[in-house]
Tab-separated table of C-alpha atoms in Angstrom:
chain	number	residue	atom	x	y	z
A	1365	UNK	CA	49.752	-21.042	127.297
A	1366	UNK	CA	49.434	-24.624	126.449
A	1367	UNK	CA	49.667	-27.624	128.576
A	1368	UNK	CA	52.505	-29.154	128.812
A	1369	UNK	CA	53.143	-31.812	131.048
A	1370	UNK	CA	56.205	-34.053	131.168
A	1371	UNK	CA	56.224	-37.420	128.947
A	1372	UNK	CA	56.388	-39.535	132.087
A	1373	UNK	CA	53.286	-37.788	133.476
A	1374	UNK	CA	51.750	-38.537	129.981
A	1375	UNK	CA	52.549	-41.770	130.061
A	1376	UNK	CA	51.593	-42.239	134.155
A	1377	UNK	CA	48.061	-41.252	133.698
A	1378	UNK	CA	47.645	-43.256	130.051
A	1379	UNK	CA	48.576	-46.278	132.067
A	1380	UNK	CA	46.181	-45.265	134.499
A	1381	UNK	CA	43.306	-44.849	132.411
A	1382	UNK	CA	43.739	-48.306	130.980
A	1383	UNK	CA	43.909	-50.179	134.421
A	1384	UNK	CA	40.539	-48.066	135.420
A	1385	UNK	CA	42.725	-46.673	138.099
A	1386	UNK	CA	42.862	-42.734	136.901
A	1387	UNK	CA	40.894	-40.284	139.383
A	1388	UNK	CA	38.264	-37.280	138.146
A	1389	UNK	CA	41.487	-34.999	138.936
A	1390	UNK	CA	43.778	-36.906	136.895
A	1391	UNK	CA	41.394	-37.494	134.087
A	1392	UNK	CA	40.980	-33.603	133.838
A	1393	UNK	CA	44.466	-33.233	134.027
A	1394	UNK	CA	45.058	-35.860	130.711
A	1395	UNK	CA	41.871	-34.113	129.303
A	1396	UNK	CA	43.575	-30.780	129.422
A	1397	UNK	CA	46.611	-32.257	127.839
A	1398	UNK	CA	44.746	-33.653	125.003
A	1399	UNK	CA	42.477	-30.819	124.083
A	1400	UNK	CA	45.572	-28.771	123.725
A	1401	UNK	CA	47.362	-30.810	121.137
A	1402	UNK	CA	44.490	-32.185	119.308
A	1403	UNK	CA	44.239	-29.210	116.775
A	1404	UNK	CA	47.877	-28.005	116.657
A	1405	UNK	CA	49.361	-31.247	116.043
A	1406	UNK	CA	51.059	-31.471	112.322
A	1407	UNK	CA	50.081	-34.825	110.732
A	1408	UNK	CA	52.097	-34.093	107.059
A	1409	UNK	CA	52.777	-37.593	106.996
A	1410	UNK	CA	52.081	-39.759	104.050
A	1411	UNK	CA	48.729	-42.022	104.078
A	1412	UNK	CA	51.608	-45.049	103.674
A	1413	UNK	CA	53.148	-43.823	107.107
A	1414	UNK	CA	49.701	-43.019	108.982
A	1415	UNK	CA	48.737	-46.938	107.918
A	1416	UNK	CA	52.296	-47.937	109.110
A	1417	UNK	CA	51.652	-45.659	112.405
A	1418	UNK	CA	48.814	-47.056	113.059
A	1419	UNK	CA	49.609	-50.882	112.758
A	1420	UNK	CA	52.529	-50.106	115.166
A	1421	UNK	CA	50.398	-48.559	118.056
A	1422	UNK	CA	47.401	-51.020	117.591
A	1423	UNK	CA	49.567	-53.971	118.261
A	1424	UNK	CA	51.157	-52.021	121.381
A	1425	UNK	CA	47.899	-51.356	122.426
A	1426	UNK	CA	46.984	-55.325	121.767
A	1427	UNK	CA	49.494	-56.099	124.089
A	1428	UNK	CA	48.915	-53.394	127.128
A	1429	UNK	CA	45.070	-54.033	126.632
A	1430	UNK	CA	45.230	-57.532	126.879
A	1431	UNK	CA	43.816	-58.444	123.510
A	1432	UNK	CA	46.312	-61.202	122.278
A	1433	UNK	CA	44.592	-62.145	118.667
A	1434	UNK	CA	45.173	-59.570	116.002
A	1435	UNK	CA	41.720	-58.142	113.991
A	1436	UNK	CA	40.993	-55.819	111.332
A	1437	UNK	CA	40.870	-52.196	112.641
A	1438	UNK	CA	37.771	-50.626	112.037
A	1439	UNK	CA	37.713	-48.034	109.199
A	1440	UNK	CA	35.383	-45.337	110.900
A	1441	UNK	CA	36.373	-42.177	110.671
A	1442	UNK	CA	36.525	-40.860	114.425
A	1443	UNK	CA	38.492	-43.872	115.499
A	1444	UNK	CA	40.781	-43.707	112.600
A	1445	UNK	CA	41.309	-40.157	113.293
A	1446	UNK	CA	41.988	-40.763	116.605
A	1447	UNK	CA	44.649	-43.428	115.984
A	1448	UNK	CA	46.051	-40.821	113.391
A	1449	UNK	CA	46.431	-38.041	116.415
A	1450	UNK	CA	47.950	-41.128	118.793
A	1451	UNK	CA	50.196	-42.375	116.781
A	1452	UNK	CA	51.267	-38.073	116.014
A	1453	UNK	CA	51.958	-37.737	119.655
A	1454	UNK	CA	53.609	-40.526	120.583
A	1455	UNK	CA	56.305	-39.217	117.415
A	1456	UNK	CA	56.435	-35.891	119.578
A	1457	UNK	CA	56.729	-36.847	123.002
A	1458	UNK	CA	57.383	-40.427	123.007
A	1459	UNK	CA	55.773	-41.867	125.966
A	1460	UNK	CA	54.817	-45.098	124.855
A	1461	UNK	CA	51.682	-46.508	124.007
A	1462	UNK	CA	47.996	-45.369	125.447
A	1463	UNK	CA	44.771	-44.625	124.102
A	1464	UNK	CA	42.218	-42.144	125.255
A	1465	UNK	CA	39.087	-41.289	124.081
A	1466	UNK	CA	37.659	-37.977	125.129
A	1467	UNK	CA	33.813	-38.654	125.464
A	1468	UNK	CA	33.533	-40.927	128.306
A	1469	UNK	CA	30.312	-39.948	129.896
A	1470	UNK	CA	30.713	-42.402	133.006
A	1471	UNK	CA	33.299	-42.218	136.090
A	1472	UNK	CA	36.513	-44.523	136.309
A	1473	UNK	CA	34.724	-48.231	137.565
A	1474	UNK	CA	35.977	-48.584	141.597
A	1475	UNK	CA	37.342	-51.325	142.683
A	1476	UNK	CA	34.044	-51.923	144.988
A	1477	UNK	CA	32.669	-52.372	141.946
A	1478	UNK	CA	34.594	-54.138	139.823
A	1479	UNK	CA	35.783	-56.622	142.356
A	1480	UNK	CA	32.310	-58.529	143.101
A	1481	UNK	CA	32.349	-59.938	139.732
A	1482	UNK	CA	34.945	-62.228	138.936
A	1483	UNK	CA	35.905	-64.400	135.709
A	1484	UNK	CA	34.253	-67.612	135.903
A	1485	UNK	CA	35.951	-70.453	136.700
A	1486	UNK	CA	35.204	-74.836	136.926
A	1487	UNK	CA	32.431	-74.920	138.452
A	1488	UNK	CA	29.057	-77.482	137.921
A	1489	UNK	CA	26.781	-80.107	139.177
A	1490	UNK	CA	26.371	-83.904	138.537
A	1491	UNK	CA	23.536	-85.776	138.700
A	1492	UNK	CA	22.772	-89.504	137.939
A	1493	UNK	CA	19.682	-91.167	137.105
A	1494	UNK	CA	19.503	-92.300	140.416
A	1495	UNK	CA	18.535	-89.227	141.649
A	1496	UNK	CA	21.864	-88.494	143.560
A	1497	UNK	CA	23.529	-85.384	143.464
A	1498	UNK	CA	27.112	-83.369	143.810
A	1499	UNK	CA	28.347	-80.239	143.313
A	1500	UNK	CA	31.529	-80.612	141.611
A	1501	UNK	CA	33.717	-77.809	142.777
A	1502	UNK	CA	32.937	-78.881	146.367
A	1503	UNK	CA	34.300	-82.573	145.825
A	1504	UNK	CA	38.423	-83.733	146.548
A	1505	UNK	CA	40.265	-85.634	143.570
A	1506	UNK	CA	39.666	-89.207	143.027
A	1507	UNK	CA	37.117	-91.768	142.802
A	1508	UNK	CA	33.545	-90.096	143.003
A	1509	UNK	CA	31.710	-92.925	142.746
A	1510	UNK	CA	31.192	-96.414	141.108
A	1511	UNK	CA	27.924	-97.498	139.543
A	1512	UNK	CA	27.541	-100.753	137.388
A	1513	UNK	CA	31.147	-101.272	136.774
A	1514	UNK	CA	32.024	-97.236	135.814
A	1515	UNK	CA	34.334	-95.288	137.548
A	1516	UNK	CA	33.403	-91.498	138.288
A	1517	UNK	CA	37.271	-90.057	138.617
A	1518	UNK	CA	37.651	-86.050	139.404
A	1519	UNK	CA	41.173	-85.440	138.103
A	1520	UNK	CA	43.755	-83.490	140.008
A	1521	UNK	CA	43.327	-80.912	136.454
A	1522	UNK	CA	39.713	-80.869	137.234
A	1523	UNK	CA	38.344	-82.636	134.380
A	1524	UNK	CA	35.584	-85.314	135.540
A	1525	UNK	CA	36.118	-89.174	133.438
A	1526	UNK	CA	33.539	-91.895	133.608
A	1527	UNK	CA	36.370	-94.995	133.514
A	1528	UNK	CA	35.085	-98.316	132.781
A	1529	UNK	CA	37.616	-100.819	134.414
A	1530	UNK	CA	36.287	-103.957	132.484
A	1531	UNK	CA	33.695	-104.959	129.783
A	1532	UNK	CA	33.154	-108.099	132.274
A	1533	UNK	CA	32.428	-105.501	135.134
A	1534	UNK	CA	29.505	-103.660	133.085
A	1535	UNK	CA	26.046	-104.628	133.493
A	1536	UNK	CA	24.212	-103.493	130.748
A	1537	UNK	CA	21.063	-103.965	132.338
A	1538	UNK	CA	22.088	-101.188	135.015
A	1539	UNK	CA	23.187	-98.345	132.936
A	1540	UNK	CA	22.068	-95.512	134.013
A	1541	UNK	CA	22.025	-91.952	132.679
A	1542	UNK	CA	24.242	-89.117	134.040
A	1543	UNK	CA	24.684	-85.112	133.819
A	1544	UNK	CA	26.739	-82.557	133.940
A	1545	UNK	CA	25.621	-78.598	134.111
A	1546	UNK	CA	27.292	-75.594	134.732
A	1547	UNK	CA	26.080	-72.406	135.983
A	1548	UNK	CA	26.411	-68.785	134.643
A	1549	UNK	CA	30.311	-68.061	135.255
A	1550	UNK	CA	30.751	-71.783	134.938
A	1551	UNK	CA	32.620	-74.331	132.875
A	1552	UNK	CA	34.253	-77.992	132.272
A	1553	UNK	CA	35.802	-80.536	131.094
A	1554	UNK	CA	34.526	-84.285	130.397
A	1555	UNK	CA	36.346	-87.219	129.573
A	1556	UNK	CA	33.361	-89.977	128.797
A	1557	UNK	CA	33.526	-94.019	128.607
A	1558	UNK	CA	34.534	-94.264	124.904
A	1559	UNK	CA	37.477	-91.696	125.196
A	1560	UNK	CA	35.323	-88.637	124.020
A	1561	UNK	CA	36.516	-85.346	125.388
A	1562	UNK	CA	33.911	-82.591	125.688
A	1563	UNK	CA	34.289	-78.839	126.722
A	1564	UNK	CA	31.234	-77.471	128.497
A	1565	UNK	CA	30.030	-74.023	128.263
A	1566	UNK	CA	28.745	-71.489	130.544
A	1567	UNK	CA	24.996	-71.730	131.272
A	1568	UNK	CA	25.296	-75.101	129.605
A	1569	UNK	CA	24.128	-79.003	130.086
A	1570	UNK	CA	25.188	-82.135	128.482
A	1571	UNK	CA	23.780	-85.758	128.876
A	1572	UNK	CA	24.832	-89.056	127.898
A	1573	UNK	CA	24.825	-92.402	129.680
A	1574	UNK	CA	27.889	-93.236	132.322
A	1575	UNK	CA	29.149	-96.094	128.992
A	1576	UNK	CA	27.373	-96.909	125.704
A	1577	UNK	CA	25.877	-99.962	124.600
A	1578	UNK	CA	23.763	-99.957	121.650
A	1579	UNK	CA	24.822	-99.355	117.911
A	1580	UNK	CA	25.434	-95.718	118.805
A	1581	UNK	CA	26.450	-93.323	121.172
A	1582	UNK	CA	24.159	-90.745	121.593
A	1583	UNK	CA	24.289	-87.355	124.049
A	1584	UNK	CA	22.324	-84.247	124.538
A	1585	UNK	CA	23.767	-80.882	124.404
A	1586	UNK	CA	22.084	-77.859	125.724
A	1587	UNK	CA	24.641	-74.943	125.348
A	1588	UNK	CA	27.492	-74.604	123.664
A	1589	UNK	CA	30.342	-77.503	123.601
A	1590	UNK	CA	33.670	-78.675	121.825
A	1591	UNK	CA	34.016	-82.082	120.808
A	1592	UNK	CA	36.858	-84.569	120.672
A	1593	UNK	CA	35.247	-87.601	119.462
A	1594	UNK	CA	36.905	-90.770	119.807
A	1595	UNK	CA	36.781	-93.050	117.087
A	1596	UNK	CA	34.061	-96.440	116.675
A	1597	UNK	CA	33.710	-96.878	113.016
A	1598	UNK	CA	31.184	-99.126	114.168
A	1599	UNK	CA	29.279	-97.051	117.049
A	1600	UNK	CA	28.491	-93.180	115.580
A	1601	UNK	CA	28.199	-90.752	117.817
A	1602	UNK	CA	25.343	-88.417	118.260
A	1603	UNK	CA	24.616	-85.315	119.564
A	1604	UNK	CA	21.299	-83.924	119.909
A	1605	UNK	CA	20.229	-80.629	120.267
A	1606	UNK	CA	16.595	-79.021	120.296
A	1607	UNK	CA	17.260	-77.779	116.744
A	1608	UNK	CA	19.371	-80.247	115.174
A	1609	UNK	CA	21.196	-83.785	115.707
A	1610	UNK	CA	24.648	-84.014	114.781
A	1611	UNK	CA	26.314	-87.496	113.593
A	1612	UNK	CA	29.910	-88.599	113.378
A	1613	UNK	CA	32.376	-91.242	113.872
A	1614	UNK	CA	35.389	-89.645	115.075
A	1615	UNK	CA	36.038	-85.976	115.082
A	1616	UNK	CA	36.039	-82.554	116.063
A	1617	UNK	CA	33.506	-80.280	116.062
A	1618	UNK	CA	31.768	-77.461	117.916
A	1619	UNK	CA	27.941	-77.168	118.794
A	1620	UNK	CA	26.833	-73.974	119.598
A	1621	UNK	CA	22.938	-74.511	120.505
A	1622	UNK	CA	21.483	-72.158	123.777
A	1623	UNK	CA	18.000	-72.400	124.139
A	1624	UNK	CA	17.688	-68.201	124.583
A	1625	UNK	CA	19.345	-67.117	120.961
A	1626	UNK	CA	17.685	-67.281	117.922
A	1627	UNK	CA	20.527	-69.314	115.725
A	1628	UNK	CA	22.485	-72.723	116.826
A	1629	UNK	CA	26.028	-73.190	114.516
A	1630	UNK	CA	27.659	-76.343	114.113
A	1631	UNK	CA	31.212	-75.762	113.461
A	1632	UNK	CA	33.232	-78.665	112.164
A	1633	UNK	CA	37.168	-78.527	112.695
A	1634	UNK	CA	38.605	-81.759	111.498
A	1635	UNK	CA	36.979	-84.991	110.349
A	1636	UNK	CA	33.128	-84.964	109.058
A	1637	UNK	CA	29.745	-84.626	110.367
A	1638	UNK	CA	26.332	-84.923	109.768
A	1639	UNK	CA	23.837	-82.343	110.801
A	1640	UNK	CA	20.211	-82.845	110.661
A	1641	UNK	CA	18.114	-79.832	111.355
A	1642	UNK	CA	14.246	-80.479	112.589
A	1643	UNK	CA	13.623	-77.283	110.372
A	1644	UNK	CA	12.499	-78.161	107.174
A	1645	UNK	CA	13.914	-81.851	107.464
A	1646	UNK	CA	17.470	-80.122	106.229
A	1647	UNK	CA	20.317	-83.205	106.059
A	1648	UNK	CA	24.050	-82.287	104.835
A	1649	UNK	CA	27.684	-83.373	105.718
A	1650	UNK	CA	29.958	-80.475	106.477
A	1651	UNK	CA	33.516	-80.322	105.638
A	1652	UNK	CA	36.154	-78.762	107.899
A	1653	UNK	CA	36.207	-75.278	107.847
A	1654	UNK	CA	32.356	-75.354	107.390
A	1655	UNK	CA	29.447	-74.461	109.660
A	1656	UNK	CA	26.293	-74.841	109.621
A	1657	UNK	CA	24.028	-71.691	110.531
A	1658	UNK	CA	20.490	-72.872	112.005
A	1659	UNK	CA	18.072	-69.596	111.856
A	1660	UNK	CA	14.668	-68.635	112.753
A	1661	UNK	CA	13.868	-69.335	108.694
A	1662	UNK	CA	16.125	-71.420	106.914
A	1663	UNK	CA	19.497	-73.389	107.568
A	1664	UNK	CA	23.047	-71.758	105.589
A	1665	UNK	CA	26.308	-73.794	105.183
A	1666	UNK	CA	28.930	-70.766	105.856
A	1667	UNK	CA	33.396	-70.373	106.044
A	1668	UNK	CA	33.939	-70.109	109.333
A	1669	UNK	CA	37.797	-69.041	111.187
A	1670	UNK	CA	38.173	-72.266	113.393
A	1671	UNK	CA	40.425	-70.066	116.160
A	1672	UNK	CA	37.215	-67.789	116.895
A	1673	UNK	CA	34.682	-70.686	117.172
A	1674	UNK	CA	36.828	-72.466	119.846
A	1675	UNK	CA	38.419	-68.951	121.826
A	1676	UNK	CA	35.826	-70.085	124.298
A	1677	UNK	CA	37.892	-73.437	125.233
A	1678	UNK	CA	40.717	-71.770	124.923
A	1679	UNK	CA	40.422	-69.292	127.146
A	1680	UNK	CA	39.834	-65.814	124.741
A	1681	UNK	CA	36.758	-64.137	124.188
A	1682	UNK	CA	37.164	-63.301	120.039
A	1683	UNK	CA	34.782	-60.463	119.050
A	1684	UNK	CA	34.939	-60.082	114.941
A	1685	UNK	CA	32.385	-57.688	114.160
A	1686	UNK	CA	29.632	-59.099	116.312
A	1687	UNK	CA	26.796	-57.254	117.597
A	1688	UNK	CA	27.232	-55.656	120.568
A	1689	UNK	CA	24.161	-57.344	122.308
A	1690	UNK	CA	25.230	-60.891	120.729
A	1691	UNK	CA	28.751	-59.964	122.484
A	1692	UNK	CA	27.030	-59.207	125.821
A	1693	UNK	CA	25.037	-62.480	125.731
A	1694	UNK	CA	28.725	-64.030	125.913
A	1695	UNK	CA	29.977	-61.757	128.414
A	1696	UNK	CA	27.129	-61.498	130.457
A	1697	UNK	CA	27.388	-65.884	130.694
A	1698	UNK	CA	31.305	-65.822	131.839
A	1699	UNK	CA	31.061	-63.472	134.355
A	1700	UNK	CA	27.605	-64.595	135.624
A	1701	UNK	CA	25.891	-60.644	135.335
A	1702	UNK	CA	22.830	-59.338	134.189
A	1703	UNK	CA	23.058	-57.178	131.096
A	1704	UNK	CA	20.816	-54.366	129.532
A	1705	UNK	CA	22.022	-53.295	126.053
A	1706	UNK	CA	19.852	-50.120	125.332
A	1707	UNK	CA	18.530	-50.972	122.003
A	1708	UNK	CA	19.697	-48.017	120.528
A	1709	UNK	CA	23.153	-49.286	120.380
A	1710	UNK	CA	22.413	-53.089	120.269
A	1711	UNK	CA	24.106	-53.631	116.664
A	1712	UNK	CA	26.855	-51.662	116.555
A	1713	UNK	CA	29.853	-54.260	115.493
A	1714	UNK	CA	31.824	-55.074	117.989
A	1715	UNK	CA	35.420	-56.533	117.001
A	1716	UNK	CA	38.955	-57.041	119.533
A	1717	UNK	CA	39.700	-60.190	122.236
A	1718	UNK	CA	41.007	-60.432	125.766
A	1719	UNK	CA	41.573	-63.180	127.751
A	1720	UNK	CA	38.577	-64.433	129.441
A	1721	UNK	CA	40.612	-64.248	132.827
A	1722	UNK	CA	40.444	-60.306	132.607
A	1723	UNK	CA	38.421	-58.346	135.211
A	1724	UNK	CA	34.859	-57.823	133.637
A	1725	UNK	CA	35.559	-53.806	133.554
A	1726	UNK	CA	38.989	-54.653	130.918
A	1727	UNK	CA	36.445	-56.316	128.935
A	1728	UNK	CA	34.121	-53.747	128.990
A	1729	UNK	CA	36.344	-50.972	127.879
A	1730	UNK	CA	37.805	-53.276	125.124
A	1731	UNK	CA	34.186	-52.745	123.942
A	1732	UNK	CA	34.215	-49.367	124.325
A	1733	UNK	CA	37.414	-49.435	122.140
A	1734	UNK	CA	35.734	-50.390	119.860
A	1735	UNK	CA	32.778	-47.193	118.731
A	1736	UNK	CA	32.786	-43.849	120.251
A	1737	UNK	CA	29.108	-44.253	120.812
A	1738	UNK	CA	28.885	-46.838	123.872
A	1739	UNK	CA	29.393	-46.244	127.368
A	1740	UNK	CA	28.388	-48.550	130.124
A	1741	UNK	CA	28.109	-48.683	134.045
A	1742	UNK	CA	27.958	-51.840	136.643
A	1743	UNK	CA	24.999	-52.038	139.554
A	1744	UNK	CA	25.994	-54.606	142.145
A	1745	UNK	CA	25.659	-57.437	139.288
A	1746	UNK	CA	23.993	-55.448	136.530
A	1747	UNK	CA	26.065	-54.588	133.704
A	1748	UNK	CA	24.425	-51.566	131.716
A	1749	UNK	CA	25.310	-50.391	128.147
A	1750	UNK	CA	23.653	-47.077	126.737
A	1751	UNK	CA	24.051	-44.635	124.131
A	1752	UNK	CA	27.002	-42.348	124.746
């Protein structure tokens, strides 16, 4: 006889699964369930209504799953089929959305282990040319510190400014330089002399003096951050990375440039910008909407979709058919782990987003979401993904 549970059980132990919640009793119970439908559901729908069927659920599952941008479903043929046999069931028995896939090779994540690794938050480190040091998550709201007529202000939202009270009060002769870095799992926000507001990275470092004098105003970036450049048509502003240096006079832009991957993108949003690359002495001025792509062997101009550059700042990790070990660089940096992509499975496309605030284990099964073939487990702060 087949199973047949009730459509609130159904519906109980899909929510389940999707929180990471379900036990090995339930999970055989929903495994049951599903095995017995899968080849005696009728699907004489039209291809028009499958497509329409499937938009419907994906968009549920969007919103139970935490992704919040819409992307282009992938067009294998096992996930498609399963979203065909979804979307079937939830005509017959209307529970509501879920999704399940059968081959999932590792047990439910607990919450001993899920709950040691946390989203990362504002955390970093200051340091001045005079060799003095502070930990920035440590320190109240309010005045810092004052060095040769700057302000260092820590804002009540977090976000560190270098004020300069007066142009009488600076003494140019006593600038000095200053720092800011943030850890793995770390992040912030910058607000420097000139009015220039900068977004920093995980695992990233950017230096600049604490005001400019000179013809220009020149920082170094190692990392990934988002520019707000305020404008000086007569003082450009410069950023320099270890692959390319980037000049503008008022703009916004995003420099993605980490020492560990093999390509550095400039991604211009509004205004325009220079980029120099030490390869090959390449020069060009990007327009908005255009990046530039800095490889191992040459330097491309590409189109570029301005919301994924910047998810980052605004919150959203924003997976468009990325590689999967290119995704776990990212993930690995926000929640401060230490990831192993077997290198079987280390280029399957990844595509979805979630909200960088998610437990690491959400993400992780967004990925999964994404290709039958990946599984993954978590060790204390290891993050493994292997072949399923």
């Amino acid at each position: 006889m087949t199973y047949k549970p009730k459509s609130e059980r159904l519906k109980y132990l899909a929510d389940k699964w999707l929180a990471g919640t379900i036990s090995e009793e339930e999970r055989i119970e929903f495994d049951t369930w599903y095995s017995s439908y899968e080849d005696h559901i009728v699907t004489d729908f039209s291809a028009e209504k499958l497509d329409s069927l499937e938009s419907d659920l994906y968009f549920d599952i969007q919103k139970n799953t935490g992704m919040n941008h819409p992307v282009a479903l992938p067009r294998s043929t096992p996930f498609k089929k399963m979203f065909y046999w979804a979307a079937s069931i939830l005509l017959i028995v209307g529970i509501g959305t879920f999704i399940y896939t059968r081959k999932i090779s590792q047990p439910a994540l607990g919450h001993s282990q899920a709950s040691v690794i946390v989203p990362g938050s504002d955390k970093g480190n200051l340091q001045l040319g005079d060799e003095s040091a502070y930990n920035l998550d440590e320190l109240a709201d309010g005045v810092l510190l004052s060095r040769s007529g700057v302000e260092i202000v820590k804002t009540k939202e977090g976000e560190i400014n270098y004020v300069l009270r007066s142009k009488e009060s600076l003494d140019p002769n006593h600038i000095i330089e200053s720092s800011i870095a943030t850890p793995n799992g770390g992040q912030y926000k910058i607000k420097l002399s000139d009015g220039t507001r900068i977004w920093l990275n995980a695992a990233s470092k950017v230096k600049f003096p604490i005001a400019f004098i000179g013809k220009e105003r020149i920082v170094e970036l190692q990392g990934e951050a988002y520019f707000e450049v305020a404008k000086d048509t007569y003082k450009p502003f410069v950023v320099k990375t270890h692959k390319e240096e980037i000049k503008v006079l008022g703009t916004h832009f995003n420099v993605n440039a980490y020492q560990d991957e093999p390509i550095s993108k400039v991604s211009l949003l509004e205004g325009r910008v220079a980029v120099s690359a030490k390869q090959g002495n390449y020069n060009t001025v990007l327009s908005p909407g255009q990046q530039t792509v800095n490889g191992p062997k040459s330097v491309e101009i590409e189109r570029f979709n301005p919301e994924e550059s910047i998810a980052w700042k605004n919150g959203d990790f924003i997976f468009n058919n990325e590689r999967l070990d290119q995704v776990m660089l990212r993930v690995g940096r926000w929640y401060d782990v230490q990831v192993e992509v077997d290198p079987e499975i280390a280029a399957i496309q990844i595509w979805g987003s979630i909200s960088k605030s998610e437990q690491i284990d959400k993400v992780l099964r967004l990925v999964q979401l994404t290709n039958d073939h990946i599984a993954y487990s978590i060790e204390g702060r290891r993050v493994y993904m292997v072949p399923k």
